[in-house]
XYZ file of C-alpha atoms in Angstrom:
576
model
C 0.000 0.000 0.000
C 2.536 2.578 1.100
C 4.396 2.251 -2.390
C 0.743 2.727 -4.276
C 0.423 5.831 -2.165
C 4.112 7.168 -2.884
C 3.580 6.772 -6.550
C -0.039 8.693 -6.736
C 1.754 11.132 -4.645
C 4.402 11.827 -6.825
C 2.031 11.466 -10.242
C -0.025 14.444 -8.461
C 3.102 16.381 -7.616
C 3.974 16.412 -10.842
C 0.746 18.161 -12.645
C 0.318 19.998 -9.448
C -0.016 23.340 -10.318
C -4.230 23.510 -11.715
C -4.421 21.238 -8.246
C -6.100 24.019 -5.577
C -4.175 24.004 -2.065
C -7.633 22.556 -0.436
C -6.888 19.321 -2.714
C -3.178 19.269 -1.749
C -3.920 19.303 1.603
C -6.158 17.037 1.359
C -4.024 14.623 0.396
C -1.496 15.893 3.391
C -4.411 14.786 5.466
C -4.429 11.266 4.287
C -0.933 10.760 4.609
C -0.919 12.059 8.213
C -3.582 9.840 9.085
C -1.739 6.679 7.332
C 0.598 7.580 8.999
C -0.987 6.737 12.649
C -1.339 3.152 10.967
C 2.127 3.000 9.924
C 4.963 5.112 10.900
C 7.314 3.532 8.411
C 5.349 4.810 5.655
C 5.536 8.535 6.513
C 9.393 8.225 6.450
C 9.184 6.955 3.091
C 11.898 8.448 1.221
C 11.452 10.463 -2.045
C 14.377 11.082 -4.120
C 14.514 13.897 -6.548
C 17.096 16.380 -8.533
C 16.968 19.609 -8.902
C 20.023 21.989 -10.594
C 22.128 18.999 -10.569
C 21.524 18.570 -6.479
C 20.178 15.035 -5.743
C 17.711 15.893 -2.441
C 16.920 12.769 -0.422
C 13.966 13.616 2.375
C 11.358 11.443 3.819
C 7.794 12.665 2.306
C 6.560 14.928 5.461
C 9.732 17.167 5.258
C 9.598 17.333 1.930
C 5.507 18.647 2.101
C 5.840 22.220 2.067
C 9.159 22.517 0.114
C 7.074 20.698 -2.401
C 3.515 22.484 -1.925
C 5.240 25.998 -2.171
C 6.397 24.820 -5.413
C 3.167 23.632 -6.811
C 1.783 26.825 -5.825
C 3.965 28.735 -7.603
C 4.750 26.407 -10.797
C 8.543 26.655 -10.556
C 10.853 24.054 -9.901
C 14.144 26.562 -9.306
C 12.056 27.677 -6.256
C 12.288 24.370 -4.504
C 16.217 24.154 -4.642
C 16.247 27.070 -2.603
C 13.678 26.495 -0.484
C 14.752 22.631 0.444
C 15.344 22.672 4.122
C 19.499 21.900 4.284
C 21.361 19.556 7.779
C 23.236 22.456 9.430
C 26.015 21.514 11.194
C 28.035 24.950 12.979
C 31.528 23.918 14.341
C 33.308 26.360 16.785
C 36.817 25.810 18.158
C 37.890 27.921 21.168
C 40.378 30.139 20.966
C 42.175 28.654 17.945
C 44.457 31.800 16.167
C 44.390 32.723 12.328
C 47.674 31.248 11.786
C 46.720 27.573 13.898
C 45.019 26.687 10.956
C 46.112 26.122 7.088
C 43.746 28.519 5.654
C 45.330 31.965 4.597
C 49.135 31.416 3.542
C 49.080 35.029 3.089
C 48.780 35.584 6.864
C 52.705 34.226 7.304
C 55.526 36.418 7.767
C 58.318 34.446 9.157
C 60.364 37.755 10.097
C 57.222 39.322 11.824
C 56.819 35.847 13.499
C 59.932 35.614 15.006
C 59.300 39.032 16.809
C 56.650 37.490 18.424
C 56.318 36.639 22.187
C 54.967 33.994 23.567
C 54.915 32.347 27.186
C 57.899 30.374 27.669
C 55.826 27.056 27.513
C 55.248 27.410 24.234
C 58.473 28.731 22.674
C 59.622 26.644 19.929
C 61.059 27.346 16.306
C 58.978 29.505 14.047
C 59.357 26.931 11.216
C 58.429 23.839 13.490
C 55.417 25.312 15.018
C 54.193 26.615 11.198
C 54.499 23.140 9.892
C 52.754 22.022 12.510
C 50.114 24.185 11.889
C 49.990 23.368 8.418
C 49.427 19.764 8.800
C 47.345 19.602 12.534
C 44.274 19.928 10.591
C 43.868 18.607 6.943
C 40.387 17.359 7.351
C 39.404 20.584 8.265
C 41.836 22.023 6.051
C 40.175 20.245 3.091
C 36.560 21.284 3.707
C 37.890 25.391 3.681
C 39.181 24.810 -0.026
C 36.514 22.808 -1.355
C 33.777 25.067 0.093
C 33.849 29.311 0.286
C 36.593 30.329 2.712
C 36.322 34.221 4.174
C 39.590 35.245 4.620
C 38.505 39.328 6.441
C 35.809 37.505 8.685
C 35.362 39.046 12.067
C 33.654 37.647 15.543
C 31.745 39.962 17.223
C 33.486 39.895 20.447
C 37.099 39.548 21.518
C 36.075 36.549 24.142
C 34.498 33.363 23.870
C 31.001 34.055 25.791
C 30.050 37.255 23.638
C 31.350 36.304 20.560
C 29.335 32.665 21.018
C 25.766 34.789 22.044
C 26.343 37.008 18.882
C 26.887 34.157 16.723
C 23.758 32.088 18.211
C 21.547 34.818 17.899
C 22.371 36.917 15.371
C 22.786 40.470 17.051
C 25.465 42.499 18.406
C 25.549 41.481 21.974
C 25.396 45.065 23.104
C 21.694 44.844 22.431
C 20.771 43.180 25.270
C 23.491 44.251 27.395
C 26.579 41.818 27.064
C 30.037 43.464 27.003
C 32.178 40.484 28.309
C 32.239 37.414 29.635
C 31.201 39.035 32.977
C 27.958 40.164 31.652
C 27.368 36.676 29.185
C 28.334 34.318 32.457
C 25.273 36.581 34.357
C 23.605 34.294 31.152
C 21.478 35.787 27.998
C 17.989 36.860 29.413
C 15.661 34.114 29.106
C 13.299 36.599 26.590
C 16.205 37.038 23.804
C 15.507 34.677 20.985
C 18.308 32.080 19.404
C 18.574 31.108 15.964
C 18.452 27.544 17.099
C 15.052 28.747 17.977
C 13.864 29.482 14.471
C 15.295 26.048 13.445
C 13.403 24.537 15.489
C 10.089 26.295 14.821
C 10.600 25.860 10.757
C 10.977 21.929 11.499
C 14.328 21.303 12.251
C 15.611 18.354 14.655
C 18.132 20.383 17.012
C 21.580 19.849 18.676
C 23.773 21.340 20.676
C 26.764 19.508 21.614
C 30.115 20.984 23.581
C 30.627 24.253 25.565
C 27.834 26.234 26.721
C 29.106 28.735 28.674
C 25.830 31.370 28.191
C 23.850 30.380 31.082
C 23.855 31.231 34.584
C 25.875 28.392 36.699
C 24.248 26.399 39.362
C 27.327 25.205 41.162
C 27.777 21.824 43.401
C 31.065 22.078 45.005
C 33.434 19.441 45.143
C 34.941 17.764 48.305
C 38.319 17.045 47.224
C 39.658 20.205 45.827
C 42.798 20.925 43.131
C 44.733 23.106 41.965
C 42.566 23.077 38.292
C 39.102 24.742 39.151
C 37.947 23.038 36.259
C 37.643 19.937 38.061
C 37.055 21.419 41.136
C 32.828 22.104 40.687
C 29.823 19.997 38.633
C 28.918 23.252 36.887
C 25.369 23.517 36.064
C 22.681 25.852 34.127
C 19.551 27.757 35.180
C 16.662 26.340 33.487
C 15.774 29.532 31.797
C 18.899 29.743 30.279
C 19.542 26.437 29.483
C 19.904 24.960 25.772
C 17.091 22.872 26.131
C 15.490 26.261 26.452
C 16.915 28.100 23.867
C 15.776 26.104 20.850
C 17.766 22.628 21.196
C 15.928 19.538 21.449
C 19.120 17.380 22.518
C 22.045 18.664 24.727
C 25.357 16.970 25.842
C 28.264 19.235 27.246
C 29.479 21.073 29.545
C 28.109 24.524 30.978
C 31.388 26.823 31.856
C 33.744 28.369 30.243
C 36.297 25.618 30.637
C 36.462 21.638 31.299
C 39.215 19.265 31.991
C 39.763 17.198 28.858
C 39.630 13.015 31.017
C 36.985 12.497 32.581
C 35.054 16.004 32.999
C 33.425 16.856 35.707
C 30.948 19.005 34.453
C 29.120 17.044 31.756
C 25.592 16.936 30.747
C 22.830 15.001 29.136
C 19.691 17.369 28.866
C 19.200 17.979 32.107
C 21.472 14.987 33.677
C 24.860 15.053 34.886
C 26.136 12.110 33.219
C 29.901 10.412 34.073
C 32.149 11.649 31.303
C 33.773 8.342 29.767
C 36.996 9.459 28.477
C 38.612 11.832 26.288
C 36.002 15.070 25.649
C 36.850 15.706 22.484
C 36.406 12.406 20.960
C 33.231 12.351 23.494
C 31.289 15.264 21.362
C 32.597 13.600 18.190
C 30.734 10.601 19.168
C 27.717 12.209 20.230
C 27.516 14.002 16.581
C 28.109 10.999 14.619
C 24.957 9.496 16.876
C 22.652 12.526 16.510
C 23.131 12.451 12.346
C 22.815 8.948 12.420
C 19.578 9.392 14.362
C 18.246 12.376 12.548
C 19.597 11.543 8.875
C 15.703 11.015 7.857
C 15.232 15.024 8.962
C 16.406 18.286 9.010
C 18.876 19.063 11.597
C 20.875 21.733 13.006
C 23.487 20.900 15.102
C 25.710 23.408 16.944
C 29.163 21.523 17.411
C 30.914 23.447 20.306
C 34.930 21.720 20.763
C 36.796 23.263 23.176
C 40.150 22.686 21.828
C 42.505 24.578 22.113
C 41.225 25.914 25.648
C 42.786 25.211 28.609
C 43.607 23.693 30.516
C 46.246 21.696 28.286
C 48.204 19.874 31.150
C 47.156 16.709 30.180
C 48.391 15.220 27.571
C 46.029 14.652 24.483
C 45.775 10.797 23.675
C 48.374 9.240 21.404
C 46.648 8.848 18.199
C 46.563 12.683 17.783
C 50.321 13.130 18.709
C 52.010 13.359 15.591
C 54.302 16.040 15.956
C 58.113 17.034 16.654
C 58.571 20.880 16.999
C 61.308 20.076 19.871
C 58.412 21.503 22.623
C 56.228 18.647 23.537
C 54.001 21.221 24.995
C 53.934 22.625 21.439
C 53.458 19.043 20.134
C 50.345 18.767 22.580
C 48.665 21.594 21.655
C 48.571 21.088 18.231
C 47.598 17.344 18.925
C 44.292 18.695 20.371
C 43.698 20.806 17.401
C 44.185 17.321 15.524
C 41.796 15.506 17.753
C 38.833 18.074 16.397
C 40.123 17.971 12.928
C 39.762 13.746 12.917
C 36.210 14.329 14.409
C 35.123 16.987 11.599
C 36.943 14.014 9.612
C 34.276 11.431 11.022
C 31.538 13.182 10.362
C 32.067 14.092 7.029
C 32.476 10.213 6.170
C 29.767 9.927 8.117
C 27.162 12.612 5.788
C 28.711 10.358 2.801
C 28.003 6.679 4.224
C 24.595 8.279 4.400
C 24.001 10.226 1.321
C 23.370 13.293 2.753
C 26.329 15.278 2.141
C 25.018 17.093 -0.752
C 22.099 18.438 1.046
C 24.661 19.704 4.771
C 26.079 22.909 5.267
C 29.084 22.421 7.999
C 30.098 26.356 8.622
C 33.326 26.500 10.663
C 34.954 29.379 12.978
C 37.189 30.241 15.699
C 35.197 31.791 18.796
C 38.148 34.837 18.951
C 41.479 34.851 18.714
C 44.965 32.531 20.130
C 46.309 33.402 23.492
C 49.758 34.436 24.344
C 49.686 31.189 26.325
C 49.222 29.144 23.198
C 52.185 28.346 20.226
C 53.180 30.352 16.635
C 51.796 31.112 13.872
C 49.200 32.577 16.812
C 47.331 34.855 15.179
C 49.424 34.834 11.883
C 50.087 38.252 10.716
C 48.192 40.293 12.910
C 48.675 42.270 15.784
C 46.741 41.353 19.575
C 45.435 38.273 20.778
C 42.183 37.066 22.648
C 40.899 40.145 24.847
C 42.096 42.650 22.338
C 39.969 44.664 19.522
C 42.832 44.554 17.431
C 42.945 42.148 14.334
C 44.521 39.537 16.493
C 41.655 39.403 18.744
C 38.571 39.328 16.203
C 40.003 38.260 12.931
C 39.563 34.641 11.937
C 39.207 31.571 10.016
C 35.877 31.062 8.830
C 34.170 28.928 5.604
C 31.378 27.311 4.658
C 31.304 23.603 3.068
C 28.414 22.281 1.297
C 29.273 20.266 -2.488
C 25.792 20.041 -3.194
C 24.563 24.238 -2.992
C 28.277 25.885 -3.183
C 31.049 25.739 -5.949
C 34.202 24.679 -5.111
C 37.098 26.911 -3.806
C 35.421 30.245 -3.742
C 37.456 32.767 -2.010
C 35.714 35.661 -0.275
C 37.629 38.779 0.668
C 35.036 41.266 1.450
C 34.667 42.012 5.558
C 31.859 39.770 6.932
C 30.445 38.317 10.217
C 30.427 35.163 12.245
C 26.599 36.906 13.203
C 26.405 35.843 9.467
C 26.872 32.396 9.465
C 23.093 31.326 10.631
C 21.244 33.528 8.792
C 22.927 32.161 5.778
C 22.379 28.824 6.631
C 18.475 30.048 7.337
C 18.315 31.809 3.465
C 19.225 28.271 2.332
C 16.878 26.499 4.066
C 13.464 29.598 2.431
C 13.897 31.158 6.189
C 14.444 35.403 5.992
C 15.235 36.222 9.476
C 16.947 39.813 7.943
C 14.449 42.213 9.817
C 15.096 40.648 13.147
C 18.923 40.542 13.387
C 22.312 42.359 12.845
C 24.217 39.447 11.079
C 23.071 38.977 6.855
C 22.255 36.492 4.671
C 25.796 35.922 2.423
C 24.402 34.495 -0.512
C 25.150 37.705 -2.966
C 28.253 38.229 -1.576
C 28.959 34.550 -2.351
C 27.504 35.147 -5.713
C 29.491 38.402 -6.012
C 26.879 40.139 -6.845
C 27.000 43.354 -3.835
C 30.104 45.455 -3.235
C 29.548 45.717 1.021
C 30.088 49.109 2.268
C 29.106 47.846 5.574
C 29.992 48.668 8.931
C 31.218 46.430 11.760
C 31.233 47.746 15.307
C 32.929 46.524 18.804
C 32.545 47.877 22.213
C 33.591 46.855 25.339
C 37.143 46.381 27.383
C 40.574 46.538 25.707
C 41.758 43.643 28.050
C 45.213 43.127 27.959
C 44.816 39.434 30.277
C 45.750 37.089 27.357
C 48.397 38.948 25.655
C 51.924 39.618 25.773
C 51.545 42.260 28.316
C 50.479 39.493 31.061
C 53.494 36.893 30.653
C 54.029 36.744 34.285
C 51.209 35.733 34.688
C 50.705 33.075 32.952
C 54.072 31.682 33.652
C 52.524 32.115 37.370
C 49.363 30.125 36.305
C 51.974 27.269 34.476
C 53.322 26.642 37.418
C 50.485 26.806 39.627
C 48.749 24.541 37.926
C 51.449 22.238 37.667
C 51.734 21.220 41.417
C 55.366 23.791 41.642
C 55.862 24.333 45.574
C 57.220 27.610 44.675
C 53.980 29.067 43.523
C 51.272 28.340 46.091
C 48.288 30.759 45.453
C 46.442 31.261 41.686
C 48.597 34.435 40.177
C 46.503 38.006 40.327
C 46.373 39.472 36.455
C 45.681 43.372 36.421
C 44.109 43.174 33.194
C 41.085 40.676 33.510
C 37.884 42.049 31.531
C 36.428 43.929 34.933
C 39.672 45.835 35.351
C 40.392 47.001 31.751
C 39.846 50.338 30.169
C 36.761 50.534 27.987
C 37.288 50.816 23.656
C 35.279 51.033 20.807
C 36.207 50.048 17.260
C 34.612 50.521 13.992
C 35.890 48.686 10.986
C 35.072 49.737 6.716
C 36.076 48.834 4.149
C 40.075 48.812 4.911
C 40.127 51.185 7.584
C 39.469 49.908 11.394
C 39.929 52.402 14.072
C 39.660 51.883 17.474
C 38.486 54.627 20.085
C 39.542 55.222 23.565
C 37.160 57.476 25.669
C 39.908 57.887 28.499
C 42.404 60.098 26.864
C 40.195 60.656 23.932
C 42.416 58.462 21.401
C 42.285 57.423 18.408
C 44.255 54.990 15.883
C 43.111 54.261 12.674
C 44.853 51.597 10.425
C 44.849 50.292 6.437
C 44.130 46.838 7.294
C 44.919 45.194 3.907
C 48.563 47.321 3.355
C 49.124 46.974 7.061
C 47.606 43.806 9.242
C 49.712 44.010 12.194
C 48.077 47.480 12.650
C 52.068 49.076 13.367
C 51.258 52.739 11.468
C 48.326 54.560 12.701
C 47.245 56.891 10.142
C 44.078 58.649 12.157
C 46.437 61.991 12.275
C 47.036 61.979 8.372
C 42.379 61.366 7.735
C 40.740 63.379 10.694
C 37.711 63.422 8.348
C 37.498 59.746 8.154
C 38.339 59.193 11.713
C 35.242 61.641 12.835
C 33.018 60.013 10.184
C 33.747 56.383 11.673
C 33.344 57.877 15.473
C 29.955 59.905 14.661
C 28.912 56.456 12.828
C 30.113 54.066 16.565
C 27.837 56.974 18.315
C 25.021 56.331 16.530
C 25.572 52.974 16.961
C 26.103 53.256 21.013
C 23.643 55.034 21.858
C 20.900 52.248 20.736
C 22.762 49.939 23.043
C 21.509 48.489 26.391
C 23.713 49.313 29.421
C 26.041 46.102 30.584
C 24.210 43.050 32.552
C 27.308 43.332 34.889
C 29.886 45.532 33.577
C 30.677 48.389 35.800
C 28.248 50.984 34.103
C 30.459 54.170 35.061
C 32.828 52.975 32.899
C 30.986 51.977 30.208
C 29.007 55.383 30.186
C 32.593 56.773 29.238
C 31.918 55.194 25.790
C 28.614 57.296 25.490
C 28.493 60.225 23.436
C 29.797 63.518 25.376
C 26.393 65.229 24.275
């Protein structure tokens, strides 16, 4: 019976369009009530092609893609309206130059003027070839799909620049700054993208670091020197993925977790035992989710992360394939390795199942490398995490999917990780445009729009993971490590809460940053000058009071900070 039905379904389809919508849904009835005899039947799967992209979906997700092109009589419309797998992948504080993406970024000389914590000092060649080969999987996917080589994150830290990117918005909006103000969690009213997945029909994920809810914290009896381990971090319901648009959860709710056997982990709701290495944990977890869900649309937010620390223990020894002469080098780039075999997985995994040509896997760093982390770092630009400079915002981002995107498109215009989901949305018939900052990147994929957009930043210039803190983290190396010289967790002067308050604007080629105390400015070429060395703002006062009149605009329609001390956030107001 269920193949009679498929094949009058597919002969209506086909003269569909002098069928009214009262007929069609009709027939969407009968299916649906079939379907309460046999479930089997409404998963039937209906194979089509459509601009040379084979689409395999079970009948009821394929409904209103289908319907809407009846309606309209046009085939083209259903290739763009066909509801895509989304799979976002975030690593955590992985630099420009950790990555083989941009081989313009390199400049050995510039390199070898560049600090970084004792731990991690090795040869600038060593630690670039490492780089180069830590992550060919991932590596791979960037050159087959578009790569966007001037993409920016919204925030210089990992909390901020995650809340922009699930959502859409500049953080500002509703009052985030930092991580102080995104750890006080997202109010429960502001809406996710993962959200509008789920309400279009989408099967939803999210698997990895949290880290934008409130915590619930259960301390821990026996007590170490790692505070990751120290606490089973937990999440306000309110705040909560399950809350924000995700239909499955496992991960871990801070900003941080030890890599064996975390502490923190969740299912849902549950606290679960971790069973071994994470990374390879939330690999496994995505392989079962697609397996489960490769009859529907999913979304699936893949949150590793590696690189974070802490990096004391050693990654395991499938992943450690390197010989820089630092094994702490060696390590670090062995966790980079461990995600890169997992985005390897699951992209044999899409292929095993045939759904490859219909899943979009976007990739991005949250911000950029810490000084506590190897070379190339951030490649050729200037700052680190913490920092509005290139360094801190500037990073590798594509977008992979053979069956919607040509192969090896490379896009230089300035553009948005707060792009990346309403992208995916566009593909998938879903305009979210009016409700968010972030756009949809399909004409600037096409080349068809010249951007003369502007980016915007606002918050502290924090100086913690950069070369201006080495003593500290040399402190925290050896605290950490058990040394009976350093007994108490190192003080840093420049955490978020203590750092001076800057605003940066970026157009075109020009970025210049503003500092209220002092009333500074630098302004910099970006393209002619990436490590940001000559400020020019002297030379173009008319540009420079163009891009500030255009950040107080912007400023001004900001919420004040959730946590953020507000005195000194008021000093990025307007003076009027």
């Amino acid at each position: 019976m269920s193949q009679i039905l498929k094949a009058w379904y597919l002969v209506l389809l086909m003269y569909c369009e002098p069928l009214s919508r009262m007929i069609l849904e009709f027939i969407r009835m009968i299916l649906a009530f079939v379907t309460m005899l046999n479930d089997d039947l409404w998963n039937i799967t209906i194979e089509l092609k459509f601009n040379n992209v084979k689409l395999s979906k079970p009948i009821h997700a394929m409904l209103p893609v289908l319907m809407g092109a009846c309606s309209t009589g046009t085939i083209n419309q259903v290739s763009e309206t066909v509801q895509p797998n989304v799979i976002l992948v975030v690593t955590d504080d992985q630099g420009y130059g950790q990555l083989n993406f941009d081989p313009g970024s390199y400049n050995e000389d510039g390199l070898k003027n560049t600090q970084v914590t004792k731990r991690y000092t090795t040869a600038v060649e060593a630690a670039y070839h490492a780089a180069q080969t830590a992550m060919p999987n991932t590596s791979k996917l960037a050159n087959e799909g578009v790569k966007f080589t001037n993409a920016f994150v919204a925030s210089t830290t990992c909390a901020p620049s995650r809340a922009a990117l699930l959502t859409g918005k500049y953080t500002q909006r509703f009052g985030i700054y930092n991580n102080y103000d995104a750890e006080a969690g997202v109010r429960p009213q502001e809406k996710f993208l993962s959200e509008t997945f789920q309400e279009n029909g989408y099967k939803t994920a999210m698997i990895g670091k949290w880290h934008l809810g409130e915590l619930t914290i259960d301390s821990l009896v026996e007590k170490t020197r790692d505070y990751h381990r120290d606490a089973i971090y937990g999440c306000v319901k309110d705040q909560h993925p399950l809350s924000k648009g995700f239909d499955y959860y496992y991960g871990f709710n801070y900003h941080g977790s030890n890599y064996y056997n975390a502490t923190s982990l969740f299912r849902n709701y549950e606290h679960v035992k971790s069973q071994g290495y994470i990374t390879d944990e939330f690999t496994d977890e995505a392989l079962q989710y697609i397996e489960k869900n490769q009859k529907n649309p999913f979304f699936m937010f893949l949150s590793y992360n590696a690189p974070h620390i802490p990096l004391e223990e050693q990654a395991p020894r499938k992943y450690q394939r390197f010989n820089t002469g630092n094994t702490e080098v060696d390590n670090y780039y062995a966790t980079l390795a461990a995600v890169d075999d997992g985005i390897g997985q699951i992209v044999s995994k899409l292929k095993e199942l045939k759904i490859d040509k219909n899943t979009i896997i976007l990739f991005v760093s949250d911000n950029g490398a810490v000084i506590d982390s190897p070379l190339p770092l951030n490649g050729a630009f200037k700052g680190n995490k913490g920092l509005m400079f290139q360094g801190g915002i500037h990073v590798p981002m594509f977008a992979w999917c053979p069956g919607l995107i040509d192969e090896g498109k490379v896009i230089t215009e300035n553009v948005s990780a707060m792009d990346l989901l309403p992208t995916a949305l566009a593909s998938a018939g879903i305009d979210v445009s009016k409700s968010v900052d972030g756009i949809a990147l399909q004409n600037v994929i096409k080349g068809e729009e010249n951007q003369k957009r502007q980016l915007f930043w606002a918050g502290c210039q924090a100086y913690h993971w950069s070369d201006k803190n080495l003593d500290f983290w040399a402190g925290y190396e050896q605290y950490v490590k058990g040394s009976k010289e350093v007994t108490a967790f190192p003080v840093s002067q420049y955490r978020e809460h203590l750092s001076d308050p800057a605003g940066t604007v970026l157009e075109g080629d020009f970025m210049m940053h503003y500092y209220p105390i002092g009333d500074r400015y630098e302004l910099f070429n970006i393209r002619q000058d990436p490590g940001e060395k000559n400020n020019i703002a002297a030379q173009n006062s008319e540009l420079v009071k163009r891009l500030k009149s255009a950040f107080d605009g912007w400023i001004i329609n900001m919420d004040k900070p959730v946590e953020w001390n507000e005195q000194t956030w008021e000093k990025l107001l307007p003076k009027s």
